[in-house]
Amino acid sequence: MIFQRTVPQRLSLQPLPDKFADFLRTFAFTGAGGATAAESVEIATPFLSQPLGWVPKVSADVAVEAFDKARAVQPEWHELGVKKRAKIIEKFHDLVLSNRELIMDLVQLEMGKARSGAFDEVTDVANNARYYAGQAPRLLRPQKKRGGMPVLTTTYLHHDPKGVVGQISPWNYPFSLGIADAIPALLAGNTVVAKPDSHTPFTMLLIAHLLSEAGLPDGVFTVVIGSGGVVGSAIAENCDFLMFTGSTATGKILAEQVSKRLVGFSAELGGKNPMIVAKDANLDTAVRAITHACLSNTGQLCVSIERIYVEHDIYDEFCEKLAEAFQSQKLGGALNWKHQVGSLVSASQLETVQEFVDDAKAAGARVLTGGKARPDVGKYFYEPTILLDVPDSARLLREEVFGPVVYIQPVADLDEAVAAANDTCYGLNSSVFAAPKTAWKIAPRVQAGSVNINDGYVAGWASVDSPIGGYKESGVSRRHGAEGLYKYTEPKTIAQQRGFPIWGPRCLPQKAWSKVLSRSLSLGKKTGLLR
Ligand code: NAP
């Protein structure tokens, strides 16, 4: 049995449908040997002491088999045409919204987040599906370009698919990061082989089920479950393009692996995201948004805020208000909307967060609120935590915690705040809380792939028409917008020459032609005709 329901009454978890076990079994790719040949792996849930279920564990050979299958069906998928592919993604969009309760149940059970965080995943996927299904037919249409020679050269830009895209994703947003980046890859005519994180395989199988219900042909999106070192590595060795989301450390390993084969690579990696709070910010409205920016998904969010620089004049008032807001958050693990802060994903994540806080305390940092685990609420719960006076020697000053922990530092002015915000090896997301006039001056100076004004991360993330990603060690390439689609394509220029060649007509000697061409180029620049 691949999935077993273990839902005790005391947590009032909603039961999941019976057909669940069947479709999970159907969508886990186990190769020619079938599910029975595969060893199984137990999947834990942060909410319960019993396992959530079991999945087959496969070898690297099975991943290679998945690529063979994906490669065989890719030409047909491409030939179907972008409009027909878009119709399937539109249907998927509708299925995501109509199945949202099931999706949220599963995401919560697998990784322990609060229901509001699970709903964010539903809306993010729907947003990406709607946007790319709407835009891909236009973006992928052959585009007329300026020819090498006006009138005589006709030039078109085409976008061919890369082939088979390999996707490796993390556990923190298993639904959203499991499919949102694959949607443009599929629309561009690629097939996809996807590896979920070992903590969250069931959500990826649900994605495959919904895609199939939407009409996606067999073999176009294949899920291979297994560890990063085995299946992840096989994906990097066999793909025509790699889409990776995860830690900077793994991103560097994979970059080395794919670059040896000269294969393209897109990476969404870690961050240590700063927020600047100016003295002209409206603190009362800011504090609610800032709390969300730090604690959403229990801080296990690549774009969440982990450091706050506040102008000195408002520092005391700000600390007091943010501490009150953190203390008012309801912690809990159940499939309902009663709690704002959920669990951490695992024992090791809890240990990591506690180690960071203990290290900062030992170095001299002060705990304003929180700072400890909450086993009374659930096995991996941790209190929303604010640290002050964090010294240079504390590891969390610069390293990503990936938990509900933030520190606040006073700054003399906004120049100091910008310098502190940029003093990092990362550059994923950032935020500025200020009067709009001040904020729009500060925002362009922050070195990050997104800068949110009077919001923590949602404004930038939800703007799917505009690319998002990381500066420095936070990433390579971008997701969202036209960039998020074109990265999965090979741009191809097709140019037709008429009349005579650009290197000269038959009737003119080369020297005379060189004079004519030079004069034409000068004239073209002067008149603006060749710009
Ligand atoms: P991770 O260790 O890098 O794991 C992410 C994925 O990579 C998992 O599927 C993992 O597989 C796989 N993997 C691990 N080692 C591998 C290897 N040697 N070869 C191939 N694949 C390998 O990341 P994490 O620590 O779990 O996730 C949290 C990190 O992701 C944070 O740093 C966070 O900021 C970042 N993140 C970034 C974004 C973004 O959009 N920028 C979004 C979410 C998270 P297994 O775990 O199954 O072995």
Coordinates of C-alpha atoms and ligand atoms in Angstrom, one line a residue:
M1 CA 0.0 0.0 0.0
I2 CA 1.5 3.3 -1.0
F3 CA -0.7 5.6 1.0
Q4 CA -2.3 4.8 4.3
R5 CA -4.8 7.1 6.0
T6 CA -3.8 7.7 9.6
V7 CA -6.1 10.5 10.8
P8 CA -6.8 10.5 14.6
Q9 CA -10.0 12.1 15.8
R10 CA -8.3 14.2 18.4
L11 CA -6.7 16.5 15.8
S12 CA -10.0 16.7 13.9
L13 CA -8.3 16.1 10.6
Q14 CA -10.7 15.9 7.7
P15 CA -10.7 12.4 6.1
L16 CA -9.1 12.2 2.6
P17 CA -11.0 10.4 -0.2
D18 CA -10.6 6.7 -0.6
K19 CA -9.5 6.9 -4.2
F20 CA -6.4 8.7 -3.0
A21 CA -4.4 5.5 -2.5
D22 CA -5.1 4.3 -6.0
F23 CA -4.1 7.4 -7.9
L24 CA -0.9 7.8 -5.8
R25 CA 0.0 4.2 -6.8
T26 CA -0.7 5.1 -10.5
F27 CA 1.4 8.2 -10.6
A28 CA 4.6 7.1 -8.9
F29 CA 6.9 6.1 -11.8
T30 CA 8.6 2.8 -10.9
G31 CA 9.9 1.7 -14.3
A32 CA 9.5 -1.6 -16.0
G33 CA 9.9 -3.5 -12.7
G34 CA 6.6 -1.9 -11.4
A35 CA 5.8 -0.8 -7.8
T36 CA 6.2 -4.3 -6.4
A37 CA 9.9 -4.4 -7.5
A38 CA 10.6 -1.2 -5.6
E39 CA 11.7 -0.9 -2.0
S40 CA 9.4 1.4 0.0
V41 CA 10.2 4.4 2.1
E42 CA 8.1 5.6 5.0
I43 CA 6.9 9.2 4.9
A44 CA 6.5 11.0 8.2
T45 CA 4.0 13.8 9.0
P46 CA 4.8 16.6 11.4
F47 CA 1.3 16.5 12.9
L48 CA 1.2 12.8 13.9
S49 CA 3.4 10.2 15.4
Q50 CA 2.4 7.5 12.9
P51 CA 3.7 7.6 9.3
L52 CA 1.6 9.3 6.7
G53 CA 2.3 6.5 4.2
W54 CA 4.9 4.7 2.1
V55 CA 6.3 5.4 -1.4
P56 CA 8.4 3.3 -3.7
K57 CA 12.2 4.0 -3.6
V58 CA 13.7 3.7 -7.0
S59 CA 17.2 3.5 -8.4
A60 CA 19.0 5.9 -10.8
D61 CA 18.2 3.4 -13.6
V62 CA 14.5 4.1 -13.2
A63 CA 15.1 7.8 -13.5
V64 CA 17.0 7.1 -16.8
E65 CA 14.0 5.1 -17.9
A66 CA 11.7 8.0 -17.1
F67 CA 13.8 10.2 -19.4
D68 CA 13.6 7.6 -22.2
K69 CA 9.8 7.7 -21.9
A70 CA 9.7 11.5 -21.7
R71 CA 12.0 11.8 -24.7
A72 CA 9.9 9.5 -26.8
V73 CA 6.6 11.4 -26.3
Q74 CA 8.2 14.9 -26.5
P75 CA 8.0 15.4 -30.3
E76 CA 4.3 14.6 -30.3
W77 CA 3.6 16.9 -27.3
H78 CA 5.4 19.7 -29.2
E79 CA 3.5 19.0 -32.4
L80 CA 0.2 19.3 -30.6
G81 CA 0.7 23.1 -30.7
V82 CA 0.8 25.7 -28.0
K83 CA -3.0 26.5 -28.1
K84 CA -3.9 22.9 -27.4
R85 CA -1.3 22.7 -24.6
A86 CA -2.7 25.9 -23.1
K87 CA -6.2 24.4 -23.1
I88 CA -4.9 21.5 -20.9
I89 CA -3.2 23.9 -18.5
E90 CA -6.5 26.0 -18.3
K91 CA -8.3 22.8 -17.3
F92 CA -5.6 22.1 -14.8
H93 CA -6.2 25.6 -13.3
D94 CA -9.9 24.9 -12.8
L95 CA -9.1 21.5 -11.2
V96 CA -6.7 23.1 -8.8
L97 CA -9.3 25.5 -7.6
S98 CA -12.1 22.9 -7.4
N99 CA -9.8 20.4 -5.6
R100 CA -8.4 23.1 -3.2
E101 CA -9.6 21.4 0.0
L102 CA -7.9 18.1 -0.9
I103 CA -4.7 19.9 -1.9
M104 CA -4.6 21.9 1.3
D105 CA -5.2 18.8 3.4
L106 CA -2.4 17.0 1.8
V107 CA 0.1 19.8 1.8
Q108 CA -0.6 20.5 5.5
L109 CA -0.3 16.8 6.4
E110 CA 3.0 16.4 4.5
M111 CA 4.8 19.4 5.7
G112 CA 2.9 20.8 8.7
K113 CA 2.1 24.3 7.6
A114 CA -0.9 26.3 8.6
R115 CA -3.9 26.2 6.3
S116 CA -3.5 29.8 5.1
G117 CA 0.1 28.8 3.9
A118 CA -1.4 25.8 2.0
F119 CA -4.0 28.1 0.4
D120 CA -1.1 30.3 -0.8
E121 CA 0.2 27.3 -2.8
V122 CA -3.2 26.9 -4.4
T123 CA -3.5 30.5 -5.5
D124 CA 0.2 30.6 -6.6
V125 CA -0.3 27.6 -8.9
A126 CA -3.7 28.9 -10.2
N127 CA -2.0 32.3 -10.9
N128 CA 0.9 30.8 -12.9
A129 CA -1.4 28.4 -14.8
R130 CA -3.8 31.2 -15.8
Y131 CA -1.0 33.6 -16.7
Y132 CA 1.1 31.2 -18.8
A133 CA -1.9 29.5 -20.5
G134 CA -3.0 33.0 -21.5
Q135 CA 0.4 34.4 -22.5
A136 CA 2.3 31.4 -24.0
P137 CA 0.5 31.3 -27.4
R138 CA 1.4 35.0 -27.9
L139 CA 5.0 34.7 -26.5
L140 CA 5.7 31.5 -28.6
R141 CA 4.4 32.8 -31.8
P142 CA 7.2 33.4 -34.4
Q143 CA 8.2 37.0 -34.0
K144 CA 9.1 39.2 -37.0
K145 CA 12.5 40.9 -36.4
R146 CA 14.5 43.5 -38.2
G147 CA 16.3 41.9 -41.1
G148 CA 20.1 42.3 -41.8
M149 CA 19.2 44.4 -44.8
P150 CA 16.0 46.5 -44.8
V151 CA 13.4 45.1 -47.3
L152 CA 15.8 42.4 -48.7
T153 CA 16.1 40.2 -45.5
T154 CA 13.0 38.8 -43.8
T155 CA 13.8 37.5 -40.3
Y156 CA 11.7 35.6 -37.8
L157 CA 12.5 34.4 -34.3
H158 CA 11.2 31.0 -33.3
H159 CA 11.3 29.4 -29.9
D160 CA 11.9 25.6 -29.9
P161 CA 11.6 23.5 -26.8
K162 CA 14.7 22.3 -25.1
G163 CA 13.5 18.7 -25.0
V164 CA 13.1 17.0 -21.6
V165 CA 13.3 19.4 -18.6
G166 CA 14.5 17.9 -15.3
Q167 CA 12.9 19.5 -12.2
I168 CA 14.2 19.1 -8.6
S169 CA 12.1 20.8 -5.9
P170 CA 12.2 21.3 -2.1
W171 CA 9.6 20.4 0.6
N172 CA 8.6 23.9 1.8
Y173 CA 6.1 24.6 -1.0
P174 CA 5.5 21.1 -2.4
F175 CA 2.5 22.0 -4.5
S176 CA 3.6 25.4 -5.7
L177 CA 7.3 24.6 -6.4
G178 CA 6.2 21.2 -7.7
I179 CA 4.3 22.5 -10.7
A180 CA 4.4 26.3 -11.1
D181 CA 7.8 26.3 -12.7
A182 CA 7.0 23.2 -14.8
I183 CA 3.9 24.9 -16.4
P184 CA 5.9 27.2 -18.7
A185 CA 8.2 24.3 -19.5
L186 CA 5.2 22.2 -20.6
L187 CA 3.6 25.0 -22.6
A188 CA 6.9 25.6 -24.4
G189 CA 6.6 22.0 -25.7
N190 CA 9.0 20.3 -23.3
T191 CA 8.2 17.1 -21.4
V192 CA 9.2 17.1 -17.7
V193 CA 10.7 14.6 -15.3
A194 CA 10.2 15.8 -11.7
K195 CA 11.7 14.8 -8.4
P196 CA 9.9 16.0 -5.3
D197 CA 11.8 16.3 -2.0
S198 CA 11.8 13.1 0.0
H199 CA 9.6 14.7 2.7
T200 CA 6.8 15.6 0.3
P201 CA 6.3 13.0 -2.5
F202 CA 2.5 12.7 -2.1
T203 CA 1.8 16.3 -3.1
M204 CA 3.8 15.8 -6.3
L205 CA 1.8 12.6 -7.1
L206 CA -1.4 14.6 -6.6
I207 CA -0.1 17.2 -9.1
A208 CA 0.5 14.3 -11.7
H209 CA -3.1 13.1 -11.0
L210 CA -4.6 16.5 -11.6
L211 CA -2.6 17.1 -14.8
S212 CA -3.7 13.7 -16.1
E213 CA -7.4 14.6 -15.3
A214 CA -6.8 17.8 -17.2
G215 CA -5.8 15.8 -20.3
L216 CA -2.0 15.8 -20.1
P217 CA -0.9 12.7 -22.1
D218 CA 1.0 9.9 -20.4
G219 CA 4.8 10.5 -20.1
V220 CA 4.6 14.3 -20.5
F221 CA 5.0 14.9 -16.7
T222 CA 6.7 12.0 -14.9
V223 CA 7.3 11.8 -11.2
V224 CA 10.3 9.9 -10.0
I225 CA 10.6 9.6 -6.2
G226 CA 14.0 9.1 -4.6
S227 CA 16.9 10.9 -2.8
G228 CA 18.7 13.9 -4.2
G229 CA 22.0 12.0 -4.3
V230 CA 20.6 9.2 -6.5
V231 CA 17.5 10.3 -8.4
G232 CA 18.4 14.1 -8.3
S233 CA 21.8 13.4 -9.6
A234 CA 20.4 11.1 -12.4
I235 CA 18.1 14.0 -13.4
A236 CA 21.0 16.4 -13.6
E237 CA 22.9 13.8 -15.8
N238 CA 20.0 13.2 -18.2
C239 CA 18.0 16.4 -18.7
D240 CA 18.2 18.9 -21.5
F241 CA 17.6 21.7 -19.0
L242 CA 17.5 21.7 -15.2
M243 CA 15.1 23.6 -13.1
F244 CA 16.3 23.5 -9.5
T245 CA 14.8 25.0 -6.4
G246 CA 16.6 24.4 -3.1
S247 CA 19.6 25.4 -1.1
T248 CA 22.6 27.3 -2.4
A249 CA 24.8 24.4 -1.4
T250 CA 22.9 21.9 -3.6
G251 CA 22.6 24.5 -6.3
K252 CA 26.4 24.7 -6.5
I253 CA 26.8 20.9 -6.8
L254 CA 24.2 20.7 -9.6
A255 CA 25.7 23.7 -11.4
E256 CA 28.9 21.9 -11.6
Q257 CA 27.2 18.7 -12.8
V258 CA 25.1 20.3 -15.6
S259 CA 27.9 22.7 -16.7
K260 CA 30.1 19.7 -17.6
R261 CA 27.5 18.7 -20.2
L262 CA 26.9 22.4 -21.3
V263 CA 23.3 22.1 -20.3
G264 CA 21.2 25.1 -19.3
F265 CA 20.3 25.6 -15.7
S266 CA 17.9 27.7 -13.7
A267 CA 18.3 27.9 -9.9
E268 CA 16.1 29.4 -7.2
L269 CA 18.2 29.2 -4.1
G270 CA 18.5 30.5 -0.5
G271 CA 18.3 34.0 0.9
K272 CA 18.8 36.1 4.0
N273 CA 16.1 38.6 3.1
P274 CA 16.3 42.1 4.6
M275 CA 13.6 44.6 5.4
I276 CA 14.1 48.4 5.9
V277 CA 11.6 50.3 8.1
A278 CA 11.8 54.1 7.7
K279 CA 10.7 56.5 10.3
D280 CA 7.9 57.8 8.0
A281 CA 6.3 54.3 7.7
N282 CA 2.8 53.8 9.1
L283 CA 3.8 51.4 11.9
D284 CA 0.3 50.2 12.8
T285 CA -0.4 48.9 9.3
A286 CA 3.2 47.8 8.8
V287 CA 3.3 45.5 11.8
R288 CA 0.6 43.1 10.5
A289 CA 2.3 42.8 7.1
I290 CA 5.7 42.4 8.7
T291 CA 4.5 39.6 11.0
H292 CA 3.2 37.8 7.9
A293 CA 6.5 38.4 6.1
C294 CA 8.5 36.7 8.9
L295 CA 6.2 33.9 10.0
S296 CA 4.4 32.7 6.9
N297 CA 5.0 29.0 6.5
T298 CA 6.7 29.2 9.9
G299 CA 9.5 31.1 8.3
Q300 CA 10.4 28.2 6.0
L301 CA 10.1 30.3 3.0
C302 CA 12.9 31.4 0.7
V303 CA 11.5 34.9 0.4
S304 CA 10.6 35.4 4.1
I305 CA 12.2 38.2 6.1
E306 CA 15.0 37.3 8.6
R307 CA 16.6 40.7 9.3
I308 CA 15.0 44.1 9.9
Y309 CA 16.8 47.5 9.8
V310 CA 14.8 50.2 11.6
E311 CA 15.5 53.9 11.7
H312 CA 16.7 54.8 15.2
D313 CA 13.9 57.2 16.1
I314 CA 11.2 54.5 15.9
Y315 CA 13.3 51.5 17.0
D316 CA 11.8 51.1 20.5
E317 CA 8.2 51.6 19.4
F318 CA 8.7 49.2 16.5
C319 CA 10.2 46.5 18.6
E320 CA 7.4 46.7 21.2
K321 CA 4.7 46.5 18.5
L322 CA 6.3 43.7 16.6
A323 CA 6.8 41.6 19.8
E324 CA 3.1 42.1 20.6
A325 CA 2.1 40.9 17.1
F326 CA 4.4 37.8 17.3
Q327 CA 3.0 36.9 20.7
S328 CA -0.6 37.1 19.4
Q329 CA 0.0 34.5 16.7
K330 CA -1.9 31.2 17.3
L331 CA 0.3 28.1 16.9
G332 CA -1.3 24.8 16.0
G333 CA -1.5 21.7 13.8
A334 CA -4.9 20.9 12.3
L335 CA -6.6 20.9 9.0
N336 CA -8.6 24.1 9.7
W337 CA -8.1 27.9 9.6
K338 CA -7.7 28.4 13.3
H339 CA -4.0 28.8 13.4
Q340 CA -1.6 31.3 11.9
V341 CA 1.7 29.5 12.6
G342 CA 2.1 25.8 11.8
S343 CA 4.9 23.3 12.5
L344 CA 8.4 23.1 11.3
V345 CA 8.8 20.3 8.8
S346 CA 11.0 17.8 10.7
A347 CA 13.1 17.1 13.8
S348 CA 16.2 18.2 12.0
Q349 CA 14.7 21.5 11.0
L350 CA 13.7 22.1 14.6
E351 CA 17.2 21.3 15.8
T352 CA 18.7 23.7 13.2
V353 CA 16.5 26.5 14.3
Q354 CA 17.2 25.9 18.0
E355 CA 21.0 25.7 17.3
F356 CA 20.9 29.1 15.5
V357 CA 19.1 30.8 18.4
D358 CA 21.3 29.2 21.0
D359 CA 24.4 30.2 19.1
A360 CA 23.2 33.8 18.9
K361 CA 22.3 33.9 22.6
A362 CA 25.7 32.5 23.5
A363 CA 27.3 35.3 21.4
G364 CA 25.3 37.9 23.4
A365 CA 22.1 38.4 21.5
R366 CA 18.9 39.2 23.5
V367 CA 15.6 37.3 23.0
L368 CA 12.8 39.9 22.8
T369 CA 10.2 37.2 22.4
G370 CA 10.1 33.4 21.7
G371 CA 13.3 31.5 21.6
K372 CA 12.1 28.0 22.4
A373 CA 10.5 24.9 21.0
R374 CA 6.8 24.2 21.8
P375 CA 6.4 20.4 22.3
D376 CA 3.1 21.1 24.1
V377 CA 1.6 22.2 20.7
G378 CA 3.2 19.6 18.5
K379 CA 6.5 17.7 18.0
Y380 CA 8.3 20.2 15.8
F381 CA 6.7 23.5 16.8
Y382 CA 8.8 26.6 17.6
E383 CA 7.8 30.0 19.0
P384 CA 7.9 33.0 16.8
T385 CA 11.1 34.6 17.8
I386 CA 12.6 38.1 17.8
L387 CA 16.3 38.7 18.6
L388 CA 17.9 42.0 19.4
D389 CA 21.6 43.2 19.7
V390 CA 22.8 40.3 17.6
P391 CA 26.6 40.5 17.4
D392 CA 28.8 39.9 14.4
S393 CA 29.9 36.6 15.7
A394 CA 26.4 35.1 15.7
R395 CA 25.9 32.7 12.8
L396 CA 22.4 33.8 12.1
L397 CA 23.5 37.4 11.4
R398 CA 24.4 36.3 7.8
E399 CA 23.2 32.6 7.5
E400 CA 19.7 31.6 6.5
V401 CA 17.8 30.1 9.5
F402 CA 14.6 29.0 7.6
G403 CA 12.4 29.2 10.6
P404 CA 10.3 31.7 12.5
V405 CA 13.2 33.8 13.7
V406 CA 14.0 37.4 12.9
Y407 CA 16.4 40.0 14.3
I408 CA 16.0 43.8 14.5
Q409 CA 18.8 46.3 14.2
P410 CA 18.6 50.1 14.7
V411 CA 20.2 52.2 11.9
A412 CA 21.1 55.9 12.0
D413 CA 19.6 56.6 8.6
L414 CA 18.4 55.0 5.4
D415 CA 21.9 55.0 3.8
E416 CA 23.1 52.9 6.6
A417 CA 20.0 50.6 6.2
V418 CA 20.6 50.1 2.5
A419 CA 24.3 49.3 3.1
A420 CA 23.4 46.8 5.8
A421 CA 20.7 45.2 3.6
N422 CA 23.2 44.8 0.7
D423 CA 26.0 43.4 2.9
T424 CA 25.3 39.7 2.2
C425 CA 26.2 37.0 -0.2
Y426 CA 22.5 36.6 -1.0
G427 CA 20.0 38.8 -3.0
L428 CA 16.7 37.0 -3.3
N429 CA 14.0 39.2 -1.8
S430 CA 13.8 42.4 0.2
S431 CA 11.2 44.8 1.6
V432 CA 10.9 48.5 2.3
F433 CA 8.3 49.9 4.7
A434 CA 8.1 53.7 4.3
A435 CA 6.0 56.5 3.0
P436 CA 5.7 55.8 -0.8
K437 CA 7.9 58.7 -1.8
T438 CA 10.7 57.5 0.4
A439 CA 10.2 53.9 -0.5
W440 CA 10.4 54.4 -4.3
K441 CA 13.8 56.2 -3.8
I442 CA 15.2 53.4 -1.6
A443 CA 13.9 50.3 -3.5
P444 CA 16.1 50.6 -6.7
R445 CA 19.2 50.7 -4.4
V446 CA 18.6 47.3 -2.8
Q447 CA 20.4 44.4 -4.5
A448 CA 17.7 41.7 -4.7
G449 CA 15.6 40.0 -7.3
S450 CA 12.5 41.5 -5.7
V451 CA 11.9 44.6 -3.6
N452 CA 8.4 44.9 -2.0
I453 CA 7.1 48.2 -0.9
N454 CA 4.9 48.1 2.2
D455 CA 4.7 44.4 1.8
G456 CA 7.0 41.5 2.7
Y457 CA 7.1 39.3 -0.3
V458 CA 3.6 38.7 -1.7
A459 CA 3.4 41.8 -3.9
G460 CA 6.5 40.8 -5.9
W461 CA 5.8 37.1 -5.9
A462 CA 2.2 37.4 -7.1
S463 CA 3.2 39.8 -9.9
V464 CA 3.7 36.8 -12.3
D465 CA 4.1 39.0 -15.3
S466 CA 7.4 40.2 -13.9
P467 CA 10.5 38.0 -13.5
I468 CA 11.6 37.1 -10.0
G469 CA 14.8 35.4 -8.8
G470 CA 18.1 35.9 -7.1
Y471 CA 21.1 38.2 -7.2
K472 CA 24.5 36.8 -6.1
E473 CA 24.3 33.3 -4.5
S474 CA 20.5 33.4 -4.4
G475 CA 20.1 32.1 -7.9
V476 CA 20.7 31.8 -11.6
S477 CA 18.1 32.9 -14.2
R478 CA 14.5 33.9 -13.3
R479 CA 11.0 32.5 -12.9
H480 CA 7.7 34.3 -13.9
G481 CA 7.1 36.6 -16.9
A482 CA 8.4 36.0 -20.4
E483 CA 11.9 35.1 -19.0
G484 CA 10.3 32.3 -17.0
L485 CA 9.0 30.8 -20.3
Y486 CA 11.9 31.6 -22.7
K487 CA 14.5 29.9 -20.5
Y488 CA 12.9 26.6 -21.5
T489 CA 13.4 27.3 -25.2
E490 CA 16.1 27.4 -27.8
P491 CA 15.7 30.7 -29.6
K492 CA 16.2 30.2 -33.3
T493 CA 16.6 32.8 -36.0
I494 CA 15.3 32.0 -39.5
A495 CA 16.3 34.6 -42.1
Q496 CA 15.5 34.7 -45.8
Q497 CA 17.6 36.9 -48.2
R498 CA 16.1 38.2 -51.4
G499 CA 17.4 40.2 -54.4
F500 CA 21.1 40.1 -53.8
P501 CA 23.3 39.0 -50.8
I502 CA 24.3 41.3 -48.0
W503 CA 27.9 41.0 -49.1
G504 CA 27.1 42.7 -52.4
P505 CA 25.2 42.5 -55.7
R506 CA 26.8 40.8 -58.7
C507 CA 27.0 44.0 -60.8
L508 CA 29.1 46.0 -58.3
P509 CA 32.8 45.3 -57.5
Q510 CA 33.5 44.6 -53.8
K511 CA 35.3 47.9 -53.2
A512 CA 32.5 50.0 -54.6
W513 CA 30.0 47.9 -52.6
S514 CA 32.0 48.6 -49.4
K515 CA 31.6 52.3 -50.0
V516 CA 27.9 52.1 -50.7
L517 CA 27.4 49.9 -47.6
S518 CA 29.5 52.2 -45.3
R519 CA 27.5 55.3 -46.5
S520 CA 24.2 53.5 -46.0
L521 CA 25.2 52.5 -42.5
S522 CA 26.2 56.1 -41.5
L523 CA 23.0 57.4 -43.0
G524 CA 21.0 54.7 -41.3
K525 CA 22.4 55.7 -37.9
K526 CA 22.0 59.5 -38.5
T527 CA 18.4 59.2 -39.7
G528 CA 17.6 56.6 -37.0
L529 CA 16.3 54.2 -39.7
L530 CA 18.7 51.4 -38.6
R531 CA 18.1 51.8 -34.9
Ligands
NAP1 P1 18.1 21.1 -0.5 O1 18.7 20.3 0.5 O2 18.9 21.7 -1.5 O3 17.0 20.1 -1.3 C1 16.2 20.5 -2.3 C2 16.0 19.4 -3.3 O4 17.3 19.0 -3.9 C3 15.4 18.1 -2.7 O5 14.6 17.5 -3.7 C4 16.7 17.3 -2.5 O6 16.4 15.9 -2.5 C5 17.5 17.6 -3.7 N1 18.9 17.3 -3.5 C6 19.7 17.4 -2.4 N2 21.0 17.1 -2.7 C7 21.0 16.8 -4.0 C8 22.1 16.4 -4.9 N3 23.3 16.3 -4.4 N4 21.8 16.3 -6.2 C9 20.6 16.5 -6.6 N5 19.5 16.8 -5.9 C10 19.8 17.0 -4.6 O7 17.2 22.2 0.0 P2 16.4 22.2 1.4 O8 17.4 22.7 2.4 O9 15.7 21.0 1.7 O10 15.4 23.4 1.1 C11 15.4 24.6 1.7 C12 16.3 25.6 0.9 O11 15.7 25.8 -0.4 C13 16.5 26.9 1.5 O12 17.8 27.4 1.4 C14 15.5 27.8 0.8 O13 15.9 29.2 0.8 C15 15.6 27.2 -0.6 N6 14.5 27.6 -1.4 C16 14.6 28.5 -2.4 C17 13.5 28.9 -3.1 C18 13.5 29.9 -4.2 O14 12.6 30.0 -4.9 N7 14.6 30.7 -4.2 C19 12.2 28.3 -2.8 C20 12.2 27.3 -1.8 C21 13.3 27.0 -1.1 P3 16.1 15.0 -1.1 O15 15.9 16.0 0.0 O16 14.9 14.3 -1.5 O17 17.3 14.2 -0.9

